[in-house]
Short mmCIF file of C-alpha atoms in Angstrom, two decimals:
data_model
loop_
_atom_site.label_atom_id
_atom_site.label_comp_id
_atom_site.label_asym_id
_atom_site.label_seq_id
_atom_site.Cartn_x
_atom_site.Cartn_y
_atom_site.Cartn_z
CA MET A 1 69.09 -106.87 -126.92
CA THR A 2 71.22 -105.02 -129.40
CA GLU A 3 74.65 -106.52 -130.49
CA THR A 4 76.23 -103.54 -128.48
CA ALA A 5 74.34 -104.35 -125.42
CA ALA A 6 75.20 -108.12 -125.79
CA GLU A 7 78.90 -107.37 -125.77
CA GLY A 8 78.71 -105.50 -122.27
CA PRO A 9 79.70 -102.08 -121.30
CA LEU A 10 83.56 -103.02 -121.01
CA SER A 11 83.57 -104.38 -124.38
CA GLY A 12 86.92 -103.40 -126.10
CA LEU A 13 88.73 -103.39 -122.74
CA ARG A 14 91.63 -105.83 -122.45
CA VAL A 15 92.60 -107.28 -118.92
CA ILE A 16 95.61 -109.27 -118.15
CA GLU A 17 94.81 -111.30 -114.94
CA MET A 18 98.00 -112.59 -113.02
CA GLY A 19 97.26 -114.13 -109.62
CA THR A 20 95.42 -117.00 -107.94
CA LEU A 21 92.64 -117.99 -105.59
CA ILE A 22 89.94 -115.39 -104.95
CA ALA A 23 91.06 -111.68 -104.36
CA GLY A 24 92.73 -111.03 -107.68
CA PRO A 25 90.60 -113.48 -109.85
CA PHE A 26 87.28 -112.12 -108.41
CA CYS A 27 88.31 -108.70 -109.63
CA GLY A 28 88.88 -110.11 -113.04
CA GLN A 29 85.52 -112.03 -113.02
CA ILE A 30 83.53 -108.73 -112.24
CA LEU A 31 85.31 -107.12 -115.26
CA GLY A 32 84.69 -110.13 -117.54
CA ASP A 33 81.05 -110.35 -116.54
CA PHE A 34 80.69 -106.84 -118.09
CA GLY A 35 82.35 -107.56 -121.44
CA ALA A 36 86.24 -107.04 -120.84
CA GLU A 37 88.36 -109.43 -122.56
CA VAL A 38 90.15 -111.17 -119.46
CA ILE A 39 93.27 -113.15 -120.22
CA LYS A 40 94.26 -115.20 -117.40
CA LEU A 41 97.77 -116.28 -117.22
CA GLU A 42 98.41 -119.63 -115.21
CA ASP A 43 101.20 -121.95 -114.26
CA PRO A 44 101.45 -124.67 -117.00
CA GLY A 45 101.78 -127.43 -114.36
CA SER A 46 98.76 -126.97 -112.22
CA GLY A 47 97.21 -123.55 -113.03
CA ASP A 48 95.15 -121.71 -110.46
CA PRO A 49 94.71 -123.55 -107.33
CA MET A 50 90.92 -122.84 -107.60
CA ARG A 51 90.71 -125.46 -110.22
CA GLN A 52 90.97 -127.94 -107.44
CA TRP A 53 89.45 -126.07 -104.33
CA GLY A 54 86.27 -126.88 -102.68
CA ARG A 55 84.49 -129.27 -100.21
CA SER A 56 83.72 -131.72 -103.13
CA LEU A 57 85.07 -132.58 -106.47
CA PRO A 58 82.36 -133.93 -108.77
CA LYS A 59 83.86 -135.62 -111.73
CA GLY A 60 87.30 -134.69 -110.31
CA LEU A 61 86.60 -130.93 -110.86
CA SER A 62 85.96 -128.08 -108.51
CA PRO A 63 82.57 -126.55 -108.71
CA TRP A 64 84.39 -123.19 -107.77
CA TRP A 65 86.35 -122.76 -110.82
CA PRO A 66 83.46 -122.60 -113.36
CA VAL A 67 82.33 -119.40 -111.45
CA ILE A 68 85.38 -117.62 -110.70
CA GLY A 69 87.03 -118.43 -114.00
CA ARG A 70 83.97 -117.61 -116.04
CA ASN A 71 84.24 -115.26 -119.14
CA LYS A 72 88.09 -115.64 -119.03
CA LYS A 73 90.62 -116.93 -121.50
CA SER A 74 93.23 -119.34 -120.09
CA VAL A 75 96.88 -118.93 -121.14
CA THR A 76 99.59 -120.99 -119.60
CA VAL A 77 102.91 -119.14 -118.90
CA ASP A 78 105.79 -120.09 -116.58
CA LEU A 79 106.48 -116.64 -114.94
CA ARG A 80 109.57 -118.14 -113.16
CA LYS A 81 111.43 -118.31 -116.49
CA PRO A 82 112.79 -115.29 -118.31
CA GLU A 83 110.99 -116.24 -121.43
CA GLY A 84 107.84 -116.38 -119.45
CA GLN A 85 108.34 -112.90 -118.04
CA ALA A 86 109.12 -111.53 -121.43
CA LEU A 87 105.88 -113.14 -122.93
CA ALA A 88 103.88 -111.55 -119.89
CA ARG A 89 105.47 -108.14 -120.50
CA ARG A 90 104.42 -108.47 -124.24
CA LEU A 91 100.93 -109.27 -123.49
CA ILE A 92 100.72 -106.40 -120.75
CA GLY A 93 101.81 -104.07 -123.44
CA THR A 94 98.50 -104.55 -125.47
CA ALA A 95 96.38 -104.40 -122.34
CA ASP A 96 94.38 -101.65 -120.44
CA VAL A 97 94.55 -103.33 -117.20
CA VAL A 98 96.71 -105.79 -115.37
CA ILE A 99 95.58 -107.55 -112.14
CA GLU A 100 97.88 -109.28 -109.85
CA ASN A 101 97.68 -110.47 -106.30
CA PHE A 102 100.94 -111.97 -105.59
CA ARG A 103 103.09 -111.03 -102.23
CA PRO A 104 104.35 -107.48 -102.78
CA GLY A 105 107.87 -107.72 -104.34
CA THR A 106 106.97 -110.73 -106.52
CA PHE A 107 106.41 -108.59 -109.52
CA GLU A 108 109.59 -106.60 -108.86
CA LYS A 109 111.54 -109.76 -108.65
CA TRP A 110 110.33 -110.71 -112.04
CA GLY A 111 111.28 -107.40 -113.37
CA LEU A 112 107.49 -106.33 -114.08
CA THR A 113 107.53 -103.03 -112.20
CA TYR A 114 104.75 -100.61 -112.89
CA GLU A 115 107.26 -98.16 -113.96
CA SER A 116 108.78 -100.36 -116.60
CA LEU A 117 105.48 -101.58 -117.78
CA ALA A 118 104.02 -97.97 -117.95
CA GLU A 119 107.10 -96.79 -119.97
CA ALA A 120 106.00 -99.16 -122.67
CA ASN A 121 102.23 -98.80 -122.15
CA PRO A 122 101.54 -95.25 -120.53
CA ARG A 123 97.84 -95.97 -120.28
CA LEU A 124 98.17 -99.04 -118.30
CA VAL A 125 96.14 -99.28 -115.17
CA MET A 126 97.76 -101.92 -112.67
CA ALA A 127 95.42 -103.35 -109.89
CA ARG A 128 97.55 -104.70 -107.10
CA VAL A 129 95.53 -106.71 -104.37
CA SER A 130 97.39 -107.84 -101.30
CA GLY A 131 96.90 -108.54 -97.48
CA PHE A 132 98.37 -105.24 -96.27
CA GLY A 133 98.94 -103.14 -99.28
CA GLN A 134 102.18 -102.33 -101.31
CA THR A 135 103.64 -100.12 -98.56
CA GLY A 136 104.05 -100.09 -94.70
CA PRO A 137 105.94 -102.36 -92.33
CA TYR A 138 103.56 -105.34 -93.01
CA ALA A 139 103.62 -105.11 -96.84
CA ARG A 140 105.77 -108.12 -97.49
CA ARG A 141 103.84 -110.42 -95.09
CA ALA A 142 101.66 -113.11 -96.36
CA GLY A 143 98.16 -112.02 -96.09
CA TYR A 144 95.08 -114.22 -96.68
CA GLY A 145 91.50 -113.06 -96.35
CA LEU A 146 91.03 -114.25 -92.69
CA ILE A 147 93.89 -112.12 -91.56
CA GLY A 148 92.51 -109.14 -93.38
CA GLU A 149 88.97 -109.76 -91.80
CA ALA A 150 90.60 -109.90 -88.43
CA MET A 151 92.74 -106.90 -88.86
CA GLY A 152 90.02 -104.88 -90.48
CA GLY A 153 87.67 -105.41 -87.45
CA LEU A 154 85.22 -107.87 -89.03
CA ARG A 155 86.18 -111.15 -87.04
CA HIS A 156 85.97 -109.62 -83.69
CA VAL A 157 82.35 -108.56 -84.03
CA THR A 158 81.29 -111.67 -85.78
CA GLY A 159 79.65 -114.60 -83.86
CA GLU A 160 78.11 -115.21 -80.51
CA PRO A 161 79.47 -113.18 -77.41
CA ASP A 162 80.24 -116.26 -75.35
CA ARG A 163 82.41 -117.87 -78.13
CA PRO A 164 85.58 -117.16 -80.17
CA PRO A 165 85.18 -115.03 -83.33
CA ALA A 166 83.28 -116.64 -86.15
CA ARG A 167 83.88 -116.41 -89.83
CA ALA A 168 81.14 -115.29 -92.24
CA GLY A 169 80.93 -118.69 -94.03
CA ILE A 170 82.41 -117.23 -97.30
CA SER A 171 85.73 -115.70 -98.07
CA ILE A 172 84.29 -112.14 -97.59
CA GLY A 173 87.76 -110.32 -97.06
CA ASP A 174 89.00 -111.56 -100.35
CA SER A 175 85.81 -110.75 -102.07
CA LEU A 176 85.76 -107.25 -100.60
CA ALA A 177 89.26 -106.40 -101.61
CA ALA A 178 88.44 -107.77 -105.22
CA MET A 179 85.30 -105.46 -105.49
CA HIS A 180 87.45 -102.52 -104.28
CA ALA A 181 90.17 -103.37 -106.72
CA ALA A 182 87.37 -103.49 -109.39
CA MET A 183 86.06 -99.98 -108.42
CA GLY A 184 89.46 -98.61 -108.22
CA VAL A 185 90.05 -99.85 -111.84
CA MET A 186 87.19 -98.14 -113.13
CA MET A 187 87.96 -94.92 -111.38
CA ALA A 188 91.50 -95.07 -112.80
CA LEU A 189 90.09 -95.75 -116.31
CA HIS A 190 87.86 -92.73 -115.90
CA ALA A 191 90.77 -90.67 -114.84
CA ARG A 192 92.72 -91.74 -117.74
CA GLU A 193 90.13 -90.28 -120.06
CA ARG A 194 91.29 -86.87 -118.71
CA THR A 195 94.99 -87.59 -118.28
CA GLY A 196 95.85 -89.97 -120.84
CA ARG A 197 97.80 -92.08 -118.41
CA GLY A 198 97.13 -94.90 -116.22
CA GLN A 199 97.99 -95.49 -112.46
CA VAL A 200 98.35 -98.21 -109.81
CA VAL A 201 95.40 -99.27 -107.85
CA ASP A 202 96.48 -100.46 -104.35
CA ALA A 203 93.66 -102.56 -102.78
CA ALA A 204 94.63 -104.09 -99.28
CA LEU A 205 92.47 -106.82 -97.72
CA TYR A 206 92.42 -105.36 -94.23
CA GLU A 207 91.55 -101.80 -95.70
CA SER A 208 88.72 -103.38 -97.94
CA VAL A 209 87.16 -104.90 -94.75
CA LEU A 210 87.73 -101.61 -92.66
CA ALA A 211 85.94 -99.63 -95.39
CA VAL A 212 82.63 -101.58 -94.69
CA MET A 213 82.93 -101.38 -90.78
CA GLU A 214 80.38 -98.57 -90.51
CA ASN A 215 81.00 -96.39 -87.53
CA LEU A 216 83.09 -98.87 -85.55
CA PHE A 217 86.06 -96.69 -85.28
CA THR A 218 84.52 -93.26 -84.96
CA GLU A 219 82.20 -94.53 -82.35
CA TYR A 220 85.22 -95.64 -80.30
CA ASP A 221 87.10 -92.45 -80.98
CA LEU A 222 84.13 -90.25 -79.68
CA THR A 223 82.81 -92.46 -76.90
CA GLY A 224 85.31 -95.19 -75.99
CA TYR A 225 82.94 -97.92 -76.84
CA VAL A 226 84.42 -101.06 -78.34
CA ARG A 227 81.94 -102.98 -80.45
CA GLU A 228 81.81 -106.61 -79.40
CA ARG A 229 80.21 -109.93 -80.70
CA SER A 230 76.43 -109.84 -80.35
CA GLY A 231 75.11 -112.76 -82.22
CA SER A 232 72.02 -112.28 -84.25
CA ILE A 233 71.25 -108.84 -82.92
CA LEU A 234 72.82 -105.55 -83.04
CA PRO A 235 72.64 -103.93 -79.56
CA GLY A 236 70.29 -101.13 -79.17
CA ILE A 237 68.66 -101.96 -82.69
CA ALA A 238 65.23 -103.59 -81.88
CA PRO A 239 63.41 -105.40 -82.96
CA SER A 240 65.65 -106.81 -85.48
CA ASN A 241 66.54 -110.62 -84.95
CA VAL A 242 65.91 -114.34 -86.00
CA TYR A 243 62.75 -115.67 -84.36
CA PRO A 244 61.32 -119.26 -83.93
CA CYS A 245 58.37 -120.65 -85.91
CA ALA A 246 56.49 -123.66 -85.57
CA GLY A 247 58.13 -126.88 -86.88
CA GLY A 248 61.62 -125.66 -86.04
CA GLU A 249 61.67 -123.10 -88.88
CA MET A 250 62.99 -119.40 -88.34
CA ILE A 251 62.09 -116.03 -89.64
CA LEU A 252 64.03 -112.78 -89.68
CA ILE A 253 61.99 -109.71 -88.71
CA GLY A 254 63.28 -106.14 -88.92
CA GLY A 255 60.85 -103.75 -87.13
CA ASN A 256 63.22 -101.12 -85.46
CA GLY A 257 61.69 -98.13 -87.07
CA ASP A 258 58.87 -96.44 -85.08
CA THR A 259 56.24 -96.77 -87.70
CA VAL A 260 57.24 -100.16 -88.78
CA PHE A 261 57.14 -101.43 -85.15
CA ALA A 262 53.66 -100.06 -84.89
CA ARG A 263 52.66 -102.12 -87.85
CA LEU A 264 54.32 -105.12 -86.35
CA ALA A 265 52.42 -104.60 -83.06
CA GLU A 266 49.27 -104.52 -85.01
CA ALA A 267 50.17 -107.73 -86.85
CA MET A 268 50.74 -109.26 -83.47
CA GLY A 269 47.26 -108.33 -82.29
CA ARG A 270 48.97 -106.09 -79.69
CA PRO A 271 48.76 -102.61 -80.89
CA GLU A 272 49.15 -101.31 -77.24
CA LEU A 273 53.00 -102.27 -77.50
CA ALA A 274 53.68 -99.40 -79.81
CA LYS A 275 52.27 -96.95 -77.15
CA ASP A 276 54.00 -98.66 -74.27
CA GLU A 277 56.77 -96.39 -73.03
CA ARG A 278 59.07 -99.36 -72.93
CA TYR A 279 58.92 -99.81 -76.64
CA ALA A 280 57.42 -96.66 -78.06
CA THR A 281 60.58 -95.15 -79.17
CA HIS A 282 63.66 -96.33 -80.94
CA ALA A 283 65.90 -95.61 -77.95
CA ALA A 284 63.52 -97.40 -75.53
CA ARG A 285 63.19 -100.46 -77.46
CA GLY A 286 67.06 -100.59 -77.59
CA VAL A 287 67.09 -100.39 -73.87
CA ASN A 288 64.49 -103.20 -73.55
CA GLN A 289 65.89 -105.34 -76.40
CA ALA A 290 65.88 -108.61 -74.64
CA GLU A 291 62.36 -108.43 -73.12
CA LEU A 292 60.91 -107.40 -76.56
CA ASP A 293 62.60 -109.91 -78.33
CA GLY A 294 61.17 -112.61 -75.95
CA ILE A 295 57.62 -111.15 -76.49
CA ILE A 296 58.06 -111.35 -80.22
CA ALA A 297 59.47 -114.75 -80.12
CA GLU A 298 56.64 -116.21 -78.02
CA TRP A 299 54.20 -114.82 -80.64
CA THR A 300 56.21 -116.19 -83.83
CA ALA A 301 56.61 -119.58 -82.25
CA GLY A 302 52.82 -120.22 -82.78
CA TRP A 303 52.80 -119.60 -86.43
CA ARG A 304 54.17 -121.76 -89.55
CA LEU A 305 56.64 -119.73 -91.44
CA ASP A 306 54.75 -119.36 -94.69
CA ASP A 307 51.72 -118.17 -92.77
CA LEU A 308 53.72 -115.70 -90.84
CA LEU A 309 55.35 -114.42 -93.83
CA ALA A 310 52.04 -113.75 -95.51
CA ARG A 311 50.83 -111.94 -92.34
CA LEU A 312 53.82 -109.72 -91.96
CA GLU A 313 54.09 -108.86 -95.54
CA GLU A 314 50.37 -107.81 -95.60
CA LYS A 315 51.17 -105.41 -92.74
CA GLY A 316 54.19 -104.01 -94.45
CA VAL A 317 56.77 -105.37 -91.85
CA PRO A 318 60.13 -106.36 -93.31
CA CYS A 319 60.69 -110.11 -92.91
CA GLY A 320 62.12 -113.03 -94.67
CA ARG A 321 63.08 -116.63 -94.56
CA ILE A 322 66.76 -117.71 -94.27
CA PHE A 323 67.67 -118.77 -97.68
CA ARG A 324 69.68 -121.78 -98.74
CA ALA A 325 70.60 -122.91 -102.28
CA PRO A 326 67.30 -124.89 -102.74
CA ASP A 327 65.12 -121.83 -101.57
CA MET A 328 67.05 -119.62 -104.01
CA LEU A 329 66.32 -121.88 -107.03
CA ALA A 330 62.60 -122.17 -106.08
CA ASP A 331 61.99 -118.49 -105.23
CA PRO A 332 60.00 -116.41 -107.81
CA GLN A 333 61.96 -113.26 -107.13
CA PHE A 334 65.32 -115.08 -108.04
CA GLN A 335 63.46 -116.35 -111.11
CA ALA A 336 61.88 -113.11 -112.32
CA ARG A 337 65.19 -111.29 -112.18
CA GLU A 338 67.19 -114.18 -113.48
CA ALA A 339 69.53 -114.00 -110.62
CA ILE A 340 70.64 -117.44 -111.11
CA VAL A 341 71.38 -118.56 -114.67
CA GLU A 342 72.55 -121.72 -116.43
CA THR A 343 75.53 -122.17 -118.79
CA ASP A 344 77.01 -125.10 -120.59
CA HIS A 345 80.16 -126.85 -119.13
CA PRO A 346 82.21 -129.34 -121.19
CA VAL A 347 82.32 -131.91 -118.32
CA PHE A 348 79.41 -131.16 -116.06
CA GLY A 349 76.89 -130.28 -118.80
CA ARG A 350 74.29 -127.54 -117.90
CA ILE A 351 75.35 -125.82 -114.54
CA LYS A 352 73.78 -123.15 -112.44
CA MET A 353 75.61 -120.19 -111.07
CA GLN A 354 74.79 -116.57 -109.94
CA ASN A 355 74.32 -114.04 -112.67
CA ALA A 356 76.32 -110.85 -113.25
CA PHE A 357 75.48 -108.02 -110.83
CA PRO A 358 74.51 -105.09 -110.69
CA LYS A 359 71.90 -105.09 -113.54
CA LEU A 360 72.39 -102.40 -116.18
CA SER A 361 69.23 -101.37 -118.15
CA GLU A 362 71.12 -100.85 -121.44
CA THR A 363 74.50 -102.84 -121.32
CA PRO A 364 73.96 -105.71 -118.82
CA GLY A 365 76.71 -108.07 -117.90
CA ARG A 366 76.10 -111.89 -118.53
CA VAL A 367 77.79 -115.16 -118.31
CA ARG A 368 79.26 -116.09 -121.63
CA TRP A 369 81.03 -119.23 -120.78
CA PRO A 370 82.31 -120.96 -117.54
CA GLY A 371 85.87 -121.27 -116.38
CA PRO A 372 87.92 -122.63 -119.23
CA ALA A 373 90.23 -125.72 -119.32
CA LEU A 374 93.84 -124.92 -118.27
CA GLY A 375 95.65 -123.36 -121.32
CA GLN A 376 92.57 -123.68 -123.54
CA HIS A 377 93.40 -120.27 -125.20
CA THR A 378 97.21 -120.24 -125.13
CA ASP A 379 97.67 -120.72 -128.82
CA GLU A 380 94.91 -118.32 -129.82
CA VAL A 381 95.90 -115.36 -127.50
CA LEU A 382 99.78 -115.85 -128.31
CA ARG A 383 98.97 -115.85 -132.02
CA GLU A 384 96.30 -113.14 -132.14
CA VAL A 385 97.26 -110.84 -129.28
CA ALA A 386 100.92 -111.31 -128.71
CA GLY A 387 101.56 -111.70 -132.51
CA LEU A 388 103.66 -114.84 -132.33
CA LYS A 389 104.43 -117.27 -135.12
CA GLU A 390 103.36 -120.83 -134.81
CA THR A 391 107.13 -121.79 -134.84
CA GLU A 392 107.69 -119.33 -131.87
CA ILE A 393 104.71 -120.83 -130.12
CA ALA A 394 106.01 -124.35 -130.62
CA ASP A 395 109.42 -123.24 -129.43
CA LEU A 396 108.05 -121.87 -126.19
CA ARG A 397 106.14 -125.04 -125.49
CA ALA A 398 109.14 -127.31 -126.17
CA LYS A 399 111.13 -125.16 -123.48
CA GLY A 400 108.26 -125.63 -120.96
CA VAL A 401 107.43 -121.87 -120.85
CA ILE A 402 103.95 -122.47 -121.92
#
């Protein structure tokens, strides 16, 4: 790998990350993974709450922080104090991008409007991540990811039909908003090459969820159909389900295309199913979905998972196990593509985490270091980026600004 490639495709880009938890910081993580210099401003007292979030706290630290804080520099600044706001303005003046995910109006209260920041730094791109966006009647409401998931339509269609809506098991709404913000940043930077000016990227949680809801709204608009919770299936798409295997294990099989279903029927030793008028076409399989799933489940229940995977893979039928963390670590595909990497942590030692995605052939992203200690880079950044003297840094520290 060349030195340029090692630096990443966003090398030379400076990002000021202001915000907490997931929606804003995951946007910063994405940009940092691909080489941007991400300077994270944190409260001097406690820092980002993600430093203490998680089901468990081994050695008193969150396993979540090393991931979402990776490749970032931590600078402590009290943004509630005028001196802290002035310091933030000074740092933003040197940046290409600023990311914030406070409730709309907070930046304005601190005197950090985009207009005033862009007056000093016209090329600045500001990514604003919030529950409902910067405009509209709901703009000032508090909006966590679960609210965006519900408003965007995801919660209603997730789970079993006879139970309340379920969650995905991860903070998918926050992550989707962060990814849309990161896409918006790159679009704005590309436009800046033509115009010479930055702009505001307004990423709302509920809209980021809505963006991935496929044809949910258009189908209702055209037919009046309201999509409901359907558990492990999509109504009318068959076979595509979770099926039992011997010993209590499970397998996922996707055989809903006509040619794929024919291969599945052959693997089952029942090629006549592909010619049966009840299952011969996509539409017919959708109508007879429950009956077909029962036939397949009866067959899969007599197989050990590994043997069944080999059988279906031999016949070209999409299938797979349901992966957990131990399965991922042991799987040769994860290993071959370095999907999981190790990095050194000052407290935990060697720790594993997901790599930077997607993969770029010439300038890939990478994990350079895990989430830093609170304020680890304060003096370095204030000296080298903000241009402060040691006496000025000491004065700010004495006043509790940093």
